[in-house]
PDB file of C-alpha atoms and ligand atoms in Angstrom:
ATOM      1  CA  MET P   1     170.905-167.950 -17.673  1.00 54.00           C
ATOM      2  CA  SER P   2     168.081-170.362 -18.437  1.00 59.00           C
ATOM      3  CA  THR P   3     164.692-169.936 -16.817  1.00 61.00           C
ATOM      4  CA  TYR P   4     165.372-173.133 -14.880  1.00 64.00           C
ATOM      5  CA  SER P   5     168.613-172.011 -13.334  1.00 65.00           C
ATOM      6  CA  GLN P   6     167.060-168.621 -12.535  1.00 68.00           C
ATOM      7  CA  PHE P   7     164.251-170.432 -10.771  1.00 61.00           C
ATOM      8  CA  PHE P   8     166.676-172.577  -8.774  1.00 63.00           C
ATOM      9  CA  LEU P   9     168.822-169.613  -7.858  1.00 65.00           C
ATOM     10  CA  LEU P  10     165.818-167.618  -6.641  1.00 65.00           C
ATOM     11  CA  SER P  11     164.455-170.583  -4.665  1.00 64.00           C
ATOM     12  CA  PHE P  12     167.846-171.057  -3.080  1.00 59.00           C
ATOM     13  CA  ILE P  13     168.015-167.405  -2.007  1.00 58.00           C
ATOM     14  CA  ALA P  14     164.453-167.540  -0.659  1.00 56.00           C
ATOM     15  CA  ILE P  15     165.151-170.649   1.419  1.00 53.00           C
ATOM     16  CA  TRP P  16     168.373-169.134   2.737  1.00 55.00           C
ATOM     17  CA  LEU P  17     166.534-165.941   3.821  1.00 52.00           C
ATOM     18  CA  ILE P  18     163.759-167.930   5.517  1.00 50.00           C
ATOM     19  CA  SER P  19     166.238-170.113   7.398  1.00 52.00           C
ATOM     20  CA  LEU P  20     168.127-167.019   8.581  1.00 52.00           C
ATOM     21  CA  THR P  21     165.009-165.566  10.190  1.00 51.00           C
ATOM     22  CA  THR P  22     163.745-168.877  11.549  1.00 50.00           C
ATOM     23  CA  PHE P  23     166.973-170.204  13.047  1.00 53.00           C
ATOM     24  CA  GLY P  24     169.605-168.162  14.811  1.00 51.00           C
ATOM     25  CA  ALA P  25     169.621-164.384  14.518  1.00 64.00           C
ATOM     26  CA  ASN P  26     168.735-162.976  17.908  1.00 85.00           C
ATOM     27  CA  THR P  27     167.505-166.064  19.684  1.00 95.00           C
ATOM     28  CA  ILE P  28     169.321-167.713  22.558  1.00 97.00           C
ATOM     29  CA  HIS P  29     171.725-170.538  21.664  1.00 97.00           C
ATOM     30  CA  PRO P  30     169.791-173.781  22.280  1.00 96.00           C
ATOM     31  CA  ASP P  31     172.568-175.200  24.531  1.00 97.00           C
ATOM     32  CA  GLU P  32     172.375-172.128  26.739  1.00 97.00           C
ATOM     33  CA  LYS P  33     168.586-172.302  27.005  1.00 97.00           C
ATOM     34  CA  GLU P  34     168.951-175.871  28.240  1.00 97.00           C
ATOM     35  CA  ALA P  35     171.710-174.799  30.647  1.00 98.00           C
ATOM     36  CA  LEU P  36     169.520-171.981  32.024  1.00 97.00           C
ATOM     37  CA  GLU P  37     166.695-174.440  32.716  1.00 97.00           C
ATOM     38  CA  ASP P  38     169.121-176.582  34.758  1.00 97.00           C
ATOM     39  CA  ILE P  39     170.497-173.475  36.465  1.00 98.00           C
ATOM     40  CA  ALA P  40     166.979-172.374  37.441  1.00 97.00           C
ATOM     41  CA  LYS P  41     166.369-175.815  38.991  1.00 97.00           C
ATOM     42  CA  SER P  42     169.600-175.728  41.026  1.00 98.00           C
ATOM     43  CA  LEU P  43     168.926-172.194  42.249  1.00 98.00           C
ATOM     44  CA  GLY P  44     165.353-173.057  43.159  1.00 97.00           C
ATOM     45  CA  LYS P  45     163.959-170.356  40.873  1.00 95.00           C
ATOM     46  CA  LYS P  46     160.467-171.541  40.020  1.00 93.00           C
ATOM     47  CA  ASP P  47     158.872-168.502  38.369  1.00 92.00           C
ATOM     48  CA  TRP P  48     160.988-168.529  35.194  1.00 93.00           C
ATOM     49  CA  ASN P  49     158.917-168.991  32.036  1.00 93.00           C
ATOM     50  CA  PHE P  50     161.098-170.652  29.414  1.00 94.00           C
ATOM     51  CA  ASP P  51     158.406-170.382  26.732  1.00 93.00           C
ATOM     52  CA  ILE P  52     159.715-166.842  26.323  1.00 93.00           C
ATOM     53  CA  ASP P  53     163.241-166.584  24.902  1.00 95.00           C
ATOM     54  CA  PRO P  54     165.521-165.550  27.806  1.00 95.00           C
ATOM     55  CA  CYS P  55     167.401-163.280  25.369  1.00 95.00           C
ATOM     56  CA  SER P  56     164.273-161.548  24.039  1.00 92.00           C
ATOM     57  CA  ASN P  57     164.318-158.721  26.635  1.00 85.00           C
ATOM     58  CA  LYS P  58     160.714-159.579  27.472  1.00 84.00           C
ATOM     59  CA  PRO P  59     159.965-160.246  31.134  1.00 80.00           C
ATOM     60  CA  ASN P  60     159.830-163.985  31.610  1.00 83.00           C
ATOM     61  CA  TRP P  61     159.175-164.364  35.315  1.00 82.00           C
ATOM     62  CA  VAL P  62     156.425-163.599  37.753  1.00 78.00           C
ATOM     63  CA  THR P  63     158.504-161.810  40.421  1.00 75.00           C
ATOM     64  CA  PRO P  64     158.678-158.143  39.391  1.00 74.00           C
ATOM     65  CA  PRO P  65     161.917-156.224  39.956  1.00 73.00           C
ATOM     66  CA  ILE P  66     161.953-153.845  42.956  1.00 78.00           C
ATOM     67  CA  PRO P  67     164.751-151.277  42.455  1.00 80.00           C
ATOM     68  CA  LYS P  68     167.710-151.834  44.799  1.00 77.00           C
ATOM     69  CA  ILE P  69     166.150-154.973  46.365  1.00 78.00           C
ATOM     70  CA  ILE P  70     165.031-157.436  43.735  1.00 79.00           C
ATOM     71  CA  ASP P  71     166.978-157.588  40.484  1.00 84.00           C
ATOM     72  CA  ASN P  72     165.686-160.077  38.035  1.00 87.00           C
ATOM     73  CA  ASN P  73     167.344-160.101  34.686  1.00 88.00           C
ATOM     74  CA  VAL P  74     169.462-161.927  32.180  1.00 94.00           C
ATOM     75  CA  THR P  75     171.512-159.986  29.636  1.00 96.00           C
ATOM     76  CA  CYS P  76     172.635-161.519  26.374  1.00 97.00           C
ATOM     77  CA  ASN P  77     175.045-160.495  23.654  1.00 97.00           C
ATOM     78  CA  CYS P  78     173.959-161.532  20.150  1.00 96.00           C
ATOM     79  CA  THR P  79     177.275-160.819  18.414  1.00 95.00           C
ATOM     80  CA  VAL P  80     179.821-162.049  20.951  1.00 96.00           C
ATOM     81  CA  ALA P  81     180.321-165.463  19.334  1.00 95.00           C
ATOM     82  CA  GLY P  82     179.689-164.528  15.714  1.00 93.00           C
ATOM     83  CA  ASP P  83     177.408-167.559  15.338  1.00 93.00           C
ATOM     84  CA  ASN P  84     174.062-165.775  14.821  1.00 92.00           C
ATOM     85  CA  PHE P  85     172.923-166.746  18.296  1.00 96.00           C
ATOM     86  CA  CYS P  86     172.580-164.748  21.486  1.00 97.00           C
ATOM     87  CA  HIS P  87     174.706-165.791  24.472  1.00 98.00           C
ATOM     88  CA  VAL P  88     174.141-165.018  28.150  1.00 98.00           C
ATOM     89  CA  VAL P  89     176.694-162.538  29.521  1.00 98.00           C
ATOM     90  CA  ILE P  90     175.006-161.419  32.766  1.00 97.00           C
ATOM     91  CA  ILE P  91     172.815-163.301  35.243  1.00 97.00           C
ATOM     92  CA  CYS P  92     171.423-161.001  37.909  1.00 95.00           C
ATOM     93  CA  LEU P  93     168.919-162.582  40.321  1.00 94.00           C
ATOM     94  CA  LYS P  94     169.186-160.681  43.577  1.00 94.00           C
ATOM     95  CA  GLY P  95     167.083-160.511  46.732  1.00 93.00           C
ATOM     96  CA  GLN P  96     164.664-163.310  45.894  1.00 91.00           C
ATOM     97  CA  ASN P  97     165.284-165.756  48.727  1.00 94.00           C
ATOM     98  CA  LEU P  98     166.314-168.429  46.242  1.00 96.00           C
ATOM     99  CA  PRO P  99     166.773-171.571  48.381  1.00 97.00           C
ATOM    100  CA  GLY P 100     169.079-173.666  46.173  1.00 98.00           C
ATOM    101  CA  THR P 101     172.793-173.970  45.479  1.00 98.00           C
ATOM    102  CA  LEU P 102     175.250-172.295  43.098  1.00 98.00           C
ATOM    103  CA  PRO P 103     174.865-174.376  39.912  1.00 97.00           C
ATOM    104  CA  PRO P 104     177.945-176.046  38.398  1.00 96.00           C
ATOM    105  CA  GLU P 105     176.010-175.732  35.113  1.00 96.00           C
ATOM    106  CA  LEU P 106     176.941-172.046  34.970  1.00 97.00           C
ATOM    107  CA  ASN P 107     180.039-173.208  33.113  1.00 97.00           C
ATOM    108  CA  ARG P 108     177.810-174.141  30.178  1.00 97.00           C
ATOM    109  CA  LEU P 109     177.349-170.397  29.571  1.00 98.00           C
ATOM    110  CA  ARG P 110     180.575-169.972  27.665  1.00 96.00           C
ATOM    111  CA  TYR P 111     180.504-166.168  27.455  1.00 98.00           C
ATOM    112  CA  LEU P 112     179.310-165.422  30.988  1.00 98.00           C
ATOM    113  CA  GLN P 113     180.919-162.318  32.512  1.00 98.00           C
ATOM    114  CA  THR P 114     178.784-161.506  35.548  1.00 98.00           C
ATOM    115  CA  ILE P 115     176.995-163.583  38.200  1.00 98.00           C
ATOM    116  CA  LYS P 116     174.990-161.555  40.735  1.00 97.00           C
ATOM    117  CA  LEU P 117     173.084-163.667  43.238  1.00 97.00           C
ATOM    118  CA  SER P 118     173.330-161.587  46.418  1.00 97.00           C
ATOM    119  CA  GLY P 119     170.553-161.602  48.990  1.00 96.00           C
ATOM    120  CA  ASN P 120     169.262-165.118  48.516  1.00 97.00           C
ATOM    121  CA  ARG P 121     169.319-168.204  50.732  1.00 97.00           C
ATOM    122  CA  LEU P 122     171.793-170.243  48.706  1.00 98.00           C
ATOM    123  CA  THR P 123     173.668-172.962  50.592  1.00 98.00           C
ATOM    124  CA  GLY P 124     176.576-175.210  49.667  1.00 95.00           C
ATOM    125  CA  SER P 125     179.997-174.240  48.439  1.00 98.00           C
ATOM    126  CA  ILE P 126     181.347-172.566  45.310  1.00 98.00           C
ATOM    127  CA  PRO P 127     181.548-175.414  42.779  1.00 98.00           C
ATOM    128  CA  VAL P 128     184.962-175.939  41.230  1.00 98.00           C
ATOM    129  CA  GLU P 129     183.317-175.671  37.800  1.00 97.00           C
ATOM    130  CA  THR P 130     182.899-171.927  38.396  1.00 97.00           C
ATOM    131  CA  ALA P 131     186.641-171.582  37.795  1.00 97.00           C
ATOM    132  CA  ASN P 132     186.086-173.017  34.352  1.00 95.00           C
ATOM    133  CA  ILE P 133     184.294-169.861  33.136  1.00 97.00           C
ATOM    134  CA  SER P 134     187.357-168.026  31.858  1.00 96.00           C
ATOM    135  CA  THR P 135     185.276-165.000  30.744  1.00 97.00           C
ATOM    136  CA  LEU P 136     184.117-164.223  34.312  1.00 98.00           C
ATOM    137  CA  ARG P 137     184.716-160.677  35.569  1.00 98.00           C
ATOM    138  CA  CYS P 138     182.273-160.400  38.442  1.00 98.00           C
ATOM    139  CA  ILE P 139     180.971-162.777  41.125  1.00 98.00           C
ATOM    140  CA  GLU P 140     178.570-161.414  43.743  1.00 98.00           C
ATOM    141  CA  LEU P 141     177.196-163.804  46.373  1.00 98.00           C
ATOM    142  CA  THR P 142     176.855-161.402  49.323  1.00 98.00           C
ATOM    143  CA  GLY P 143     174.293-162.353  51.961  1.00 98.00           C
ATOM    144  CA  ASN P 144     173.643-166.029  51.377  1.00 98.00           C
ATOM    145  CA  GLN P 145     174.260-169.122  53.529  1.00 98.00           C
ATOM    146  CA  MET P 146     177.158-170.554  51.578  1.00 98.00           C
ATOM    147  CA  SER P 147     179.965-172.465  53.273  1.00 98.00           C
ATOM    148  CA  GLY P 148     183.096-174.509  52.652  1.00 98.00           C
ATOM    149  CA  ASN P 149     186.554-173.514  51.427  1.00 98.00           C
ATOM    150  CA  LEU P 150     187.134-171.387  48.355  1.00 98.00           C
ATOM    151  CA  PRO P 151     188.312-173.685  45.544  1.00 98.00           C
ATOM    152  CA  PRO P 152     192.004-173.026  44.693  1.00 98.00           C
ATOM    153  CA  GLU P 153     190.994-173.200  41.014  1.00 98.00           C
ATOM    154  CA  LEU P 154     189.435-169.713  41.343  1.00 98.00           C
ATOM    155  CA  GLY P 155     192.992-168.421  40.898  1.00 97.00           C
ATOM    156  CA  SER P 156     192.694-169.245  37.202  1.00 97.00           C
ATOM    157  CA  LEU P 157     189.981-166.611  36.597  1.00 98.00           C
ATOM    158  CA  THR P 158     192.453-164.201  35.077  1.00 95.00           C
ATOM    159  CA  GLN P 159     189.831-161.590  34.151  1.00 97.00           C
ATOM    160  CA  LEU P 160     188.134-161.448  37.550  1.00 98.00           C
ATOM    161  CA  GLN P 161     187.640-157.875  38.782  1.00 98.00           C
ATOM    162  CA  THR P 162     184.977-158.259  41.457  1.00 98.00           C
ATOM    163  CA  LEU P 163     184.626-160.952  44.124  1.00 98.00           C
ATOM    164  CA  ARG P 164     182.011-160.126  46.746  1.00 98.00           C
ATOM    165  CA  ILE P 165     181.162-162.977  49.111  1.00 98.00           C
ATOM    166  CA  SER P 166     180.565-161.104  52.399  1.00 98.00           C
ATOM    167  CA  SER P 167     177.989-162.352  54.928  1.00 98.00           C
ATOM    168  CA  ASN P 168     178.178-166.058  54.261  1.00 98.00           C
ATOM    169  CA  ASN P 169     179.746-168.910  56.199  1.00 98.00           C
ATOM    170  CA  PHE P 170     182.854-169.601  54.126  1.00 98.00           C
ATOM    171  CA  SER P 171     185.766-171.126  56.040  1.00 98.00           C
ATOM    172  CA  GLY P 172     189.358-172.334  55.684  1.00 98.00           C
ATOM    173  CA  GLU P 173     192.351-170.320  54.549  1.00 97.00           C
ATOM    174  CA  LEU P 174     192.293-168.200  51.423  1.00 97.00           C
ATOM    175  CA  PRO P 175     193.926-170.316  48.702  1.00 97.00           C
ATOM    176  CA  VAL P 176     197.410-169.130  47.737  1.00 97.00           C
ATOM    177  CA  THR P 177     196.368-169.305  44.070  1.00 98.00           C
ATOM    178  CA  LEU P 178     194.359-166.106  44.601  1.00 98.00           C
ATOM    179  CA  ALA P 179     197.735-164.343  44.349  1.00 97.00           C
ATOM    180  CA  ASN P 180     197.285-164.642  40.603  1.00 97.00           C
ATOM    181  CA  LEU P 181     194.113-162.518  40.512  1.00 97.00           C
ATOM    182  CA  THR P 182     196.018-159.399  39.562  1.00 96.00           C
ATOM    183  CA  THR P 183     193.017-157.848  37.771  1.00 96.00           C
ATOM    184  CA  LEU P 184     190.986-157.688  41.019  1.00 97.00           C
ATOM    185  CA  LYS P 185     189.533-154.278  41.805  1.00 97.00           C
ATOM    186  CA  ASP P 186     186.957-155.134  44.446  1.00 97.00           C
ATOM    187  CA  PHE P 187     187.391-157.932  47.018  1.00 97.00           C
ATOM    188  CA  ARG P 188     184.879-158.249  49.882  1.00 97.00           C
ATOM    189  CA  ILE P 189     184.842-161.171  52.294  1.00 97.00           C
ATOM    190  CA  GLU P 190     183.542-159.572  55.526  1.00 96.00           C
ATOM    191  CA  ASP P 191     181.412-161.559  57.972  1.00 97.00           C
ATOM    192  CA  ASN P 192     182.607-165.092  57.231  1.00 98.00           C
ATOM    193  CA  GLN P 193     184.472-167.864  59.118  1.00 98.00           C
ATOM    194  CA  PHE P 194     187.823-167.839  57.324  1.00 98.00           C
ATOM    195  CA  SER P 195     190.983-168.765  59.243  1.00 97.00           C
ATOM    196  CA  GLY P 196     194.668-167.927  58.983  1.00 96.00           C
ATOM    197  CA  LYS P 197     196.416-164.616  58.411  1.00 94.00           C
ATOM    198  CA  ILE P 198     195.699-161.859  55.928  1.00 94.00           C
ATOM    199  CA  PRO P 199     197.918-163.120  53.091  1.00 94.00           C
ATOM    200  CA  ASN P 200     201.004-161.209  51.997  1.00 94.00           C
ATOM    201  CA  TYR P 201     200.128-161.765  48.389  1.00 95.00           C
ATOM    202  CA  ILE P 202     197.389-159.109  48.457  1.00 94.00           C
ATOM    203  CA  GLN P 203     200.232-156.736  47.639  1.00 93.00           C
ATOM    204  CA  ASN P 204     200.178-158.338  44.169  1.00 93.00           C
ATOM    205  CA  TRP P 205     196.638-157.086  43.539  1.00 95.00           C
ATOM    206  CA  THR P 206     197.870-153.866  42.025  1.00 94.00           C
ATOM    207  CA  SER P 207     194.487-152.862  40.532  1.00 94.00           C
ATOM    208  CA  ILE P 208     192.573-153.174  43.814  1.00 95.00           C
ATOM    209  CA  ASN P 209     190.512-150.204  45.001  1.00 93.00           C
ATOM    210  CA  THR P 210     188.208-151.847  47.559  1.00 94.00           C
ATOM    211  CA  LEU P 211     189.311-154.454  50.074  1.00 94.00           C
ATOM    212  CA  LEU P 212     186.815-155.335  52.823  1.00 94.00           C
ATOM    213  CA  ILE P 213     187.929-158.066  55.238  1.00 93.00           C
ATOM    214  CA  GLN P 214     186.339-156.982  58.519  1.00 92.00           C
ATOM    215  CA  GLY P 215     184.985-159.886  60.546  1.00 94.00           C
ATOM    216  CA  SER P 216     186.088-162.354  57.898  1.00 96.00           C
ATOM    217  CA  GLY P 217     187.896-164.529  60.457  1.00 96.00           C
ATOM    218  CA  LEU P 218     191.334-163.674  59.030  1.00 94.00           C
ATOM    219  CA  SER P 219     193.763-162.285  61.560  1.00 92.00           C
ATOM    220  CA  GLY P 220     196.098-159.310  61.167  1.00 84.00           C
ATOM    221  CA  PRO P 221     198.422-157.594  60.899  1.00 86.00           C
ATOM    222  CA  ILE P 222     197.839-156.016  57.514  1.00 85.00           C
ATOM    223  CA  PRO P 223     200.902-156.894  55.415  1.00 88.00           C
ATOM    224  CA  SER P 224     203.191-153.884  55.042  1.00 85.00           C
ATOM    225  CA  GLY P 225     203.276-154.419  51.269  1.00 85.00           C
ATOM    226  CA  ILE P 226     199.789-152.924  51.177  1.00 83.00           C
ATOM    227  CA  SER P 227     201.462-149.534  50.799  1.00 82.00           C
ATOM    228  CA  LEU P 228     202.230-150.623  47.218  1.00 82.00           C
ATOM    229  CA  LEU P 229     198.502-150.628  46.431  1.00 86.00           C
ATOM    230  CA  THR P 230     198.156-147.061  45.232  1.00 83.00           C
ATOM    231  CA  LYS P 231     194.568-147.395  43.958  1.00 82.00           C
ATOM    232  CA  LEU P 232     193.203-148.618  47.274  1.00 84.00           C
ATOM    233  CA  VAL P 233     190.569-146.231  48.624  1.00 78.00           C
ATOM    234  CA  ASP P 234     188.465-148.469  50.870  1.00 74.00           C
ATOM    235  CA  LEU P 235     190.055-150.760  53.428  1.00 77.00           C
ATOM    236  CA  TYR P 236     188.445-152.344  56.445  1.00 67.00           C
ATOM    237  CA  GLU P 237     190.007-155.129  58.445  1.00 60.00           C
ATOM    238  CA  ASN P 238     189.533-156.729  61.836  1.00 47.00           C
TER     239      ASN P 238
HETATM  240  C1  NAG D 301     169.436-155.702  35.501  1.00 64.53           C
HETATM  241  O1  NAG D 301     170.679-155.987  36.109  1.00 64.53           O
HETATM  242  C2  NAG D 301     171.536-154.883  36.260  1.00 64.53           C
HETATM  243  C3  NAG D 301     172.801-155.380  36.887  1.00 64.53           C
HETATM  244  O2  NAG D 301     173.484-156.174  36.002  1.00 64.53           O
HETATM  245  C4  NAG D 301     170.874-153.827  37.107  1.00 64.53           C
HETATM  246  O3  NAG D 301     171.725-152.712  37.216  1.00 64.53           O
HETATM  247  C5  NAG D 301     169.551-153.428  36.503  1.00 64.53           C
HETATM  248  O4  NAG D 301     168.887-152.518  37.345  1.00 64.53           O
HETATM  249  C6  NAG D 301     168.684-154.636  36.272  1.00 64.53           C
HETATM  250  N1  NAG D 301     167.478-154.247  35.578  1.00 64.53           N
HETATM  251  C7  NAG D 301     166.266-154.646  35.984  1.00 64.53           C
HETATM  252  C8  NAG D 301     165.110-154.185  35.147  1.00 64.53           C
HETATM  253  O5  NAG D 301     166.104-155.354  36.943  1.00 64.53           O
HETATM  254  C1  NAG D 302     178.987-157.947  22.471  1.00 64.53           C
HETATM  255  O1  NAG D 302     180.243-158.543  22.327  1.00 64.53           O
HETATM  256  C2  NAG D 302     181.071-157.877  21.381  1.00 64.53           C
HETATM  257  C3  NAG D 302     182.324-158.727  21.206  1.00 64.53           C
HETATM  258  O2  NAG D 302     182.925-158.997  22.458  1.00 64.53           O
HETATM  259  C4  NAG D 302     181.353-156.481  21.888  1.00 64.53           C
HETATM  260  O3  NAG D 302     182.185-155.810  20.978  1.00 64.53           O
HETATM  261  C5  NAG D 302     180.046-155.738  22.055  1.00 64.53           C
HETATM  262  O4  NAG D 302     180.279-154.458  22.624  1.00 64.53           O
HETATM  263  C6  NAG D 302     179.088-156.502  22.950  1.00 64.53           C
HETATM  264  N1  NAG D 302     177.787-155.886  22.907  1.00 64.53           N
HETATM  265  C7  NAG D 302     177.188-155.457  24.007  1.00 64.53           C
HETATM  266  C8  NAG D 302     175.839-154.867  23.811  1.00 64.53           C
HETATM  267  O5  NAG D 302     177.690-155.561  25.115  1.00 64.53           O
HETATM  268  C1  NAG D 303     186.078-176.469  31.140  1.00 64.53           C
HETATM  269  O1  NAG D 303     185.261-177.623  31.076  1.00 64.53           O
HETATM  270  C2  NAG D 303     185.192-178.223  29.813  1.00 64.53           C
HETATM  271  C3  NAG D 303     184.193-179.330  29.876  1.00 64.53           C
HETATM  272  O2  NAG D 303     184.308-180.065  31.061  1.00 64.53           O
HETATM  273  C4  NAG D 303     186.582-178.698  29.407  1.00 64.53           C
HETATM  274  O3  NAG D 303     186.510-179.243  28.124  1.00 64.53           O
HETATM  275  C5  NAG D 303     187.514-177.507  29.412  1.00 64.53           C
HETATM  276  O4  NAG D 303     188.821-177.941  29.145  1.00 64.53           O
HETATM  277  C6  NAG D 303     187.498-176.810  30.738  1.00 64.53           C
HETATM  278  N1  NAG D 303     188.277-175.592  30.648  1.00 64.53           N
HETATM  279  C7  NAG D 303     189.086-175.202  31.595  1.00 64.53           C
HETATM  280  C8  NAG D 303     189.772-173.910  31.355  1.00 64.53           C
HETATM  281  O5  NAG D 303     189.267-175.835  32.607  1.00 64.53           O
HETATM  282  C1  NAG D 304     179.105-172.119  59.788  1.00 64.53           C
HETATM  283  O1  NAG D 304     180.078-173.137  59.599  1.00 64.53           O
HETATM  284  C2  NAG D 304     180.530-173.729  60.806  1.00 64.53           C
HETATM  285  C3  NAG D 304     181.608-174.734  60.441  1.00 64.53           C
HETATM  286  O2  NAG D 304     182.530-174.162  59.575  1.00 64.53           O
HETATM  287  C4  NAG D 304     179.359-174.386  61.506  1.00 64.53           C
HETATM  288  O3  NAG D 304     179.809-174.916  62.744  1.00 64.53           O
HETATM  289  C5  NAG D 304     178.255-173.364  61.766  1.00 64.53           C
HETATM  290  O4  NAG D 304     177.127-173.999  62.273  1.00 64.53           O
HETATM  291  C6  NAG D 304     177.863-172.666  60.475  1.00 64.53           C
HETATM  292  N1  NAG D 304     176.947-171.599  60.762  1.00 64.53           N
HETATM  293  C7  NAG D 304     175.869-171.357  60.037  1.00 64.53           C
HETATM  294  C8  NAG D 304     175.033-170.175  60.461  1.00 64.53           C
HETATM  295  O5  NAG D 304     175.553-172.045  59.077  1.00 64.53           O
HETATM  296  C1  NAG D 305     199.970-168.352  39.021  1.00 64.53           C
HETATM  297  O1  NAG D 305     199.819-168.710  37.663  1.00 64.53           O
HETATM  298  C2  NAG D 305     200.989-169.258  37.090  1.00 64.53           C
HETATM  299  C3  NAG D 305     200.725-169.448  35.617  1.00 64.53           C
HETATM  300  O2  NAG D 305     199.521-170.114  35.393  1.00 64.53           O
HETATM  301  C4  NAG D 305     201.326-170.556  37.789  1.00 64.53           C
HETATM  302  O3  NAG D 305     202.510-171.113  37.266  1.00 64.53           O
HETATM  303  C5  NAG D 305     201.549-170.261  39.277  1.00 64.53           C
HETATM  304  O4  NAG D 305     201.760-171.447  39.986  1.00 64.53           O
HETATM  305  C6  NAG D 305     200.341-169.546  39.866  1.00 64.53           C
HETATM  306  N1  NAG D 305     200.645-169.105  41.218  1.00 64.53           N
HETATM  307  C7  NAG D 305     199.954-169.505  42.255  1.00 64.53           C
HETATM  308  C8  NAG D 305     200.378-168.973  43.582  1.00 64.53           C
HETATM  309  O5  NAG D 305     198.981-170.243  42.143  1.00 64.53           O
HETATM  310  C1  NAG D 306     203.788-161.438  43.826  1.00 64.53           C
HETATM  311  O1  NAG D 306     204.489-160.609  42.920  1.00 64.53           O
HETATM  312  C2  NAG D 306     205.885-160.718  43.053  1.00 64.53           C
HETATM  313  C3  NAG D 306     206.509-159.672  42.167  1.00 64.53           C
HETATM  314  O2  NAG D 306     205.867-159.591  40.939  1.00 64.53           O
HETATM  315  C4  NAG D 306     206.307-162.132  42.692  1.00 64.53           C
HETATM  316  O3  NAG D 306     207.702-162.257  42.826  1.00 64.53           O
HETATM  317  C5  NAG D 306     205.629-163.097  43.639  1.00 64.53           C
HETATM  318  O4  NAG D 306     205.906-164.420  43.261  1.00 64.53           O
HETATM  319  C6  NAG D 306     204.116-162.873  43.615  1.00 64.53           C
HETATM  320  N1  NAG D 306     203.541-163.681  44.688  1.00 64.53           N
HETATM  321  C7  NAG D 306     202.727-164.689  44.460  1.00 64.53           C
HETATM  322  C8  NAG D 306     202.289-165.420  45.674  1.00 64.53           C
HETATM  323  O5  NAG D 306     202.352-164.998  43.349  1.00 64.53           O
END
């Protein structure tokens, strides 16, 4: 090899190494950073400092966590997409009196598995875009001021295991599409304004272990098919 080609080869390797450390590799994907800024606006979360990488594991808000009351964290996975970027998998902002609405922009987090926003003052309905996040396993919105019907599209969340929406003001009948949520383990809708009967299709939720429907507005009787749900340990109804 000539001195020239050695020089070019070494320069090439050096530039490649520098670009690896400068771009990608354990920083949040730029699209997701932008999405999080929009999400913070919709939620009404004002103390989020986006000068710090949300995937850096450094605290980037003013409100400190208080165990069991305030949870304030975002969890990322830096290998999930294989693209050298970190992607948000958990958003957990609980007990902060956030005054906004559930952001449709959550569907820009393409690897999101868990949304925990219990104990805030969120209003509005569940945006249909939520059903677009096919990776979702857990939605917790307990203790907010949300209303409206559940979008039928939620039935397409085929990995959903936890749906906790107790103590809100949701109304209407449960969409029949929820019959397809056969991976559900934990379903809590107490203290809402739903109408109609407890649906027969809950017998199709063969993985369910917790089913809380007390004061949800749904009327009995409990469908007899519930005896097929052998994993059920917690059941409360009207
Ligand atoms: C982060 O969120 C998880 C729930 O996903 C929670 O168990 C944990 O306590 C939280 N950590 C902090 C420091 O708030
Ligand atoms: C990140 O995602 C990959 C691929 O889904 C998974 O194997 C790995 O366990 C995840 N890492 C963490 C820390 O959750
Ligand atoms: C989710 O939304 C995106 C953008 O609007 C769209 O391209 C995609 O097809 C949707 N996916 C599902 C499963 O609806
Ligand atoms: C709940 O929703 C009903 C209509 O569905 C409305 O009349 C009522 O005022 C709402 N209650 C609260 C506390 O928002
Ligand atoms: C359940 O999902 C299947 C396949 O996507 C669909 O054909 C069917 O209509 C769904 N059932 C309900 C009750 O939505
Ligand atoms: C529930 O499961 C049964 C048996 O697998 C199926 O025949 C029925 O269509 C399902 N019901 C709904 C509403 O999807």
